[in-house]
mmCIF file of C-alpha atoms in Angstrom:
data_model
loop_
_atom_site.group_PDB
_atom_site.id
_atom_site.type_symbol
_atom_site.label_atom_id
_atom_site.label_comp_id
_atom_site.label_asym_id
_atom_site.label_seq_id
_atom_site.Cartn_x
_atom_site.Cartn_y
_atom_site.Cartn_z
ATOM 1 C CA UNK A 1 258.505 91.873 81.254
ATOM 2 C CA UNK A 2 260.989 93.527 83.549
ATOM 3 C CA UNK A 3 258.436 93.577 86.374
ATOM 4 C CA UNK A 4 257.808 89.824 85.994
ATOM 5 C CA UNK A 5 261.531 89.124 86.096
ATOM 6 C CA UNK A 6 261.955 91.178 89.272
ATOM 7 C CA UNK A 7 258.931 89.549 90.866
ATOM 8 C CA UNK A 8 260.266 86.088 89.998
ATOM 9 C CA UNK A 9 263.629 86.919 91.574
ATOM 10 C CA UNK A 10 262.060 88.271 94.746
ATOM 11 C CA UNK A 11 259.822 85.256 95.230
ATOM 12 C CA UNK A 12 262.465 82.649 94.362
ATOM 13 C CA UNK A 13 265.324 83.997 96.500
ATOM 14 C CA UNK A 14 263.976 82.448 99.735
ATOM 15 C CA UNK A 15 263.938 79.052 98.022
ATOM 16 C CA UNK A 16 267.702 79.042 97.477
ATOM 17 C CA UNK A 17 269.020 81.332 100.196
ATOM 18 C CA UNK A 18 270.347 79.553 103.264
ATOM 19 C CA UNK A 19 268.662 76.166 102.943
ATOM 20 C CA UNK A 20 269.847 75.145 106.406
ATOM 21 C CA UNK A 21 268.292 78.235 107.968
ATOM 22 C CA UNK A 22 265.044 77.649 106.102
ATOM 23 C CA UNK A 23 264.668 73.912 106.646
ATOM 24 C CA UNK A 24 266.908 73.021 109.590
ATOM 25 C CA UNK A 25 266.308 75.763 112.139
ATOM 26 C CA UNK A 26 265.540 75.025 115.773
ATOM 27 C CA UNK A 27 266.397 72.076 117.999
ATOM 28 C CA UNK A 28 266.367 68.379 117.100
ATOM 29 C CA UNK A 29 264.022 65.987 118.935
ATOM 30 C CA UNK A 30 265.558 62.782 120.307
ATOM 31 C CA UNK A 31 263.840 59.787 121.893
ATOM 32 C CA UNK A 32 265.592 58.738 125.118
ATOM 33 C CA UNK A 33 265.231 55.118 126.272
ATOM 34 C CA UNK A 34 267.150 52.692 128.462
ATOM 35 C CA UNK A 35 267.492 49.103 129.507
ATOM 36 C CA UNK A 36 266.361 48.725 132.220
ATOM 37 C CA UNK A 37 263.684 51.396 131.810
ATOM 38 C CA UNK A 38 263.000 54.162 134.314
ATOM 39 C CA UNK A 39 266.655 55.178 134.467
ATOM 40 C CA UNK A 40 267.585 58.690 135.541
ATOM 41 C CA UNK A 41 269.131 60.683 132.692
ATOM 42 C CA UNK A 42 271.627 63.531 132.899
ATOM 43 C CA UNK A 43 272.339 65.487 129.710
ATOM 44 C CA UNK A 44 275.348 67.808 129.663
ATOM 45 C CA UNK A 45 275.604 67.628 133.492
ATOM 46 C CA UNK A 46 271.936 68.563 134.086
ATOM 47 C CA UNK A 47 269.259 66.096 135.236
ATOM 48 C CA UNK A 48 266.615 65.935 132.488
ATOM 49 C CA UNK A 49 264.227 63.144 133.541
ATOM 50 C CA UNK A 50 263.669 59.400 133.637
ATOM 51 C CA UNK A 51 263.325 57.129 130.644
ATOM 52 C CA UNK A 52 261.461 56.945 128.399
ATOM 53 C CA UNK A 53 261.023 60.551 127.236
ATOM 54 C CA UNK A 54 261.721 62.945 124.359
ATOM 55 C CA UNK A 55 264.138 65.851 124.517
ATOM 56 C CA UNK A 56 264.811 68.759 122.150
ATOM 57 C CA UNK A 57 268.521 69.597 121.856
ATOM 58 C CA UNK A 58 270.692 72.085 120.006
ATOM 59 C CA UNK A 59 272.106 70.642 116.788
ATOM 60 C CA UNK A 60 275.257 72.752 116.664
ATOM 61 C CA UNK A 61 276.991 71.180 119.677
ATOM 62 C CA UNK A 62 277.780 67.724 121.019
ATOM 63 C CA UNK A 63 275.908 66.261 123.997
ATOM 64 C CA UNK A 64 276.774 63.743 126.715
ATOM 65 C CA UNK A 65 274.049 61.515 128.182
ATOM 66 C CA UNK A 66 274.624 59.688 131.481
ATOM 67 C CA UNK A 67 272.094 57.025 132.482
ATOM 68 C CA UNK A 68 271.820 56.078 136.187
ATOM 69 C CA UNK A 69 269.843 53.310 137.884
ATOM 70 C CA UNK A 70 270.181 51.827 141.385
ATOM 71 C CA UNK A 71 272.084 48.540 141.259
ATOM 72 C CA UNK A 72 273.600 49.294 137.828
ATOM 73 C CA UNK A 73 276.799 50.911 136.595
ATOM 74 C CA UNK A 74 276.290 54.299 134.937
ATOM 75 C CA UNK A 75 276.132 54.239 131.130
ATOM 76 C CA UNK A 76 277.417 57.148 129.052
ATOM 77 C CA UNK A 77 276.375 57.898 125.463
ATOM 78 C CA UNK A 78 277.895 60.703 123.406
ATOM 79 C CA UNK A 79 275.824 62.355 120.684
ATOM 80 C CA UNK A 80 277.878 64.181 118.077
ATOM 81 C CA UNK A 81 277.006 66.779 115.494
ATOM 82 C CA UNK A 82 277.602 66.342 111.802
ATOM 83 C CA UNK A 83 277.188 68.501 108.723
ATOM 84 C CA UNK A 84 274.249 67.610 106.507
ATOM 85 C CA UNK A 85 275.751 67.699 103.022
ATOM 86 C CA UNK A 86 272.438 68.394 101.281
ATOM 87 C CA UNK A 87 272.236 71.871 102.819
ATOM 88 C CA UNK A 88 275.829 72.671 101.892
ATOM 89 C CA UNK A 89 275.332 71.594 98.270
ATOM 90 C CA UNK A 90 272.127 73.606 97.897
ATOM 91 C CA UNK A 91 273.788 76.636 99.482
ATOM 92 C CA UNK A 92 276.780 76.407 97.136
ATOM 93 C CA UNK A 93 274.435 76.223 94.155
ATOM 94 C CA UNK A 94 272.688 79.340 95.480
ATOM 95 C CA UNK A 95 275.878 81.395 95.656
ATOM 96 C CA UNK A 96 277.944 83.020 98.366
ATOM 97 C CA UNK A 97 275.059 84.585 100.323
ATOM 98 C CA UNK A 98 273.436 81.297 101.406
ATOM 99 C CA UNK A 99 276.835 79.809 102.243
ATOM 100 C CA UNK A 100 277.685 82.754 104.511
ATOM 101 C CA UNK A 101 274.259 82.793 106.185
ATOM 102 C CA UNK A 102 274.256 79.083 107.029
ATOM 103 C CA UNK A 103 277.925 79.050 108.016
ATOM 104 C CA UNK A 104 277.449 81.925 110.464
ATOM 105 C CA UNK A 105 274.117 80.604 111.807
ATOM 106 C CA UNK A 106 275.559 77.049 112.076
ATOM 107 C CA UNK A 107 272.403 75.604 110.515
ATOM 108 C CA UNK A 108 274.227 72.975 108.450
ATOM 109 C CA UNK A 109 274.481 70.728 111.515
ATOM 110 C CA UNK A 110 272.305 67.821 112.603
ATOM 111 C CA UNK A 111 272.818 65.341 115.442
ATOM 112 C CA UNK A 112 274.154 61.906 114.515
ATOM 113 C CA UNK A 113 271.040 60.079 115.768
ATOM 114 C CA UNK A 114 267.352 60.508 116.596
ATOM 115 C CA UNK A 115 267.308 58.034 119.489
ATOM 116 C CA UNK A 116 269.627 57.662 122.472
ATOM 117 C CA UNK A 117 269.527 54.372 124.366
ATOM 118 C CA UNK A 118 271.408 53.691 127.581
ATOM 119 C CA UNK A 119 272.350 50.042 128.138
ATOM 120 C CA UNK A 120 273.079 49.740 131.863
ATOM 121 C CA UNK A 121 274.968 46.746 133.278
ATOM 122 C CA UNK A 122 274.308 45.350 136.779
ATOM 123 C CA UNK A 123 276.954 45.955 139.434
ATOM 124 C CA UNK A 124 279.203 42.910 139.528
ATOM 125 C CA UNK A 125 282.483 43.965 141.115
ATOM 126 C CA UNK A 126 282.873 43.766 144.874
ATOM 127 C CA UNK A 127 284.783 46.698 146.307
ATOM 128 C CA UNK A 128 286.509 44.647 149.027
ATOM 129 C CA UNK A 129 286.021 42.026 151.703
ATOM 130 C CA UNK A 130 286.381 41.908 155.452
ATOM 131 C CA UNK A 131 288.847 39.593 157.132
ATOM 132 C CA UNK A 132 287.694 36.976 159.642
ATOM 133 C CA UNK A 133 289.239 39.095 162.431
ATOM 134 C CA UNK A 134 287.299 42.207 161.321
ATOM 135 C CA UNK A 135 284.037 40.227 161.202
ATOM 136 C CA UNK A 136 284.729 38.898 164.702
ATOM 137 C CA UNK A 137 285.320 42.444 166.002
ATOM 138 C CA UNK A 138 282.050 43.637 164.437
ATOM 139 C CA UNK A 139 280.218 40.780 166.184
ATOM 140 C CA UNK A 140 281.736 42.003 169.466
ATOM 141 C CA UNK A 141 280.302 45.475 168.917
ATOM 142 C CA UNK A 142 283.048 47.367 167.065
ATOM 143 C CA UNK A 143 281.351 49.698 164.531
ATOM 144 C CA UNK A 144 281.601 48.323 160.976
ATOM 145 C CA UNK A 145 282.543 51.750 159.593
ATOM 146 C CA UNK A 146 285.915 51.308 161.285
ATOM 147 C CA UNK A 147 286.724 48.746 158.569
ATOM 148 C CA UNK A 148 284.582 50.021 155.708
ATOM 149 C CA UNK A 149 285.244 53.244 153.856
ATOM 150 C CA UNK A 150 282.654 54.542 151.388
ATOM 151 C CA UNK A 151 283.778 57.155 148.856
ATOM 152 C CA UNK A 152 282.282 60.547 149.634
ATOM 153 C CA UNK A 153 281.287 59.589 153.207
ATOM 154 C CA UNK A 154 283.380 61.106 155.963
ATOM 155 C CA UNK A 155 284.019 59.376 159.270
ATOM 156 C CA UNK A 156 283.095 61.123 162.482
#
């Protein structure tokens, strides 16, 4: 009888110990889409591809997606982490050991969504206009860059 009791305990411990570690380990897969499609996507300041695609991300940190497409303003989407209450409740029912394991391993977390969609808006704002005098000077051969300054482009 004692052997059966010990065997039962040994085989049932993994079922209650650290539910997050057992069932929520590894990255979370997210679908990445955009409108318009074929947008370039940067995740946490690293280029990751063009839409549509899937990406596996760490669940214990927040992520920033930036969608870029020629002729459109960049779109930013933040993905946050949240605690999945089911794992916490099961760990608490299992005692202090599962709580400590999952708390240290940070396996209670999931991301707040399974799909990230970037909605890009067409450029609409004009950055400036040339005066009639400036246009006349350009027609006479004065280089246009004398009147136009683009951010990040130095004049020679």
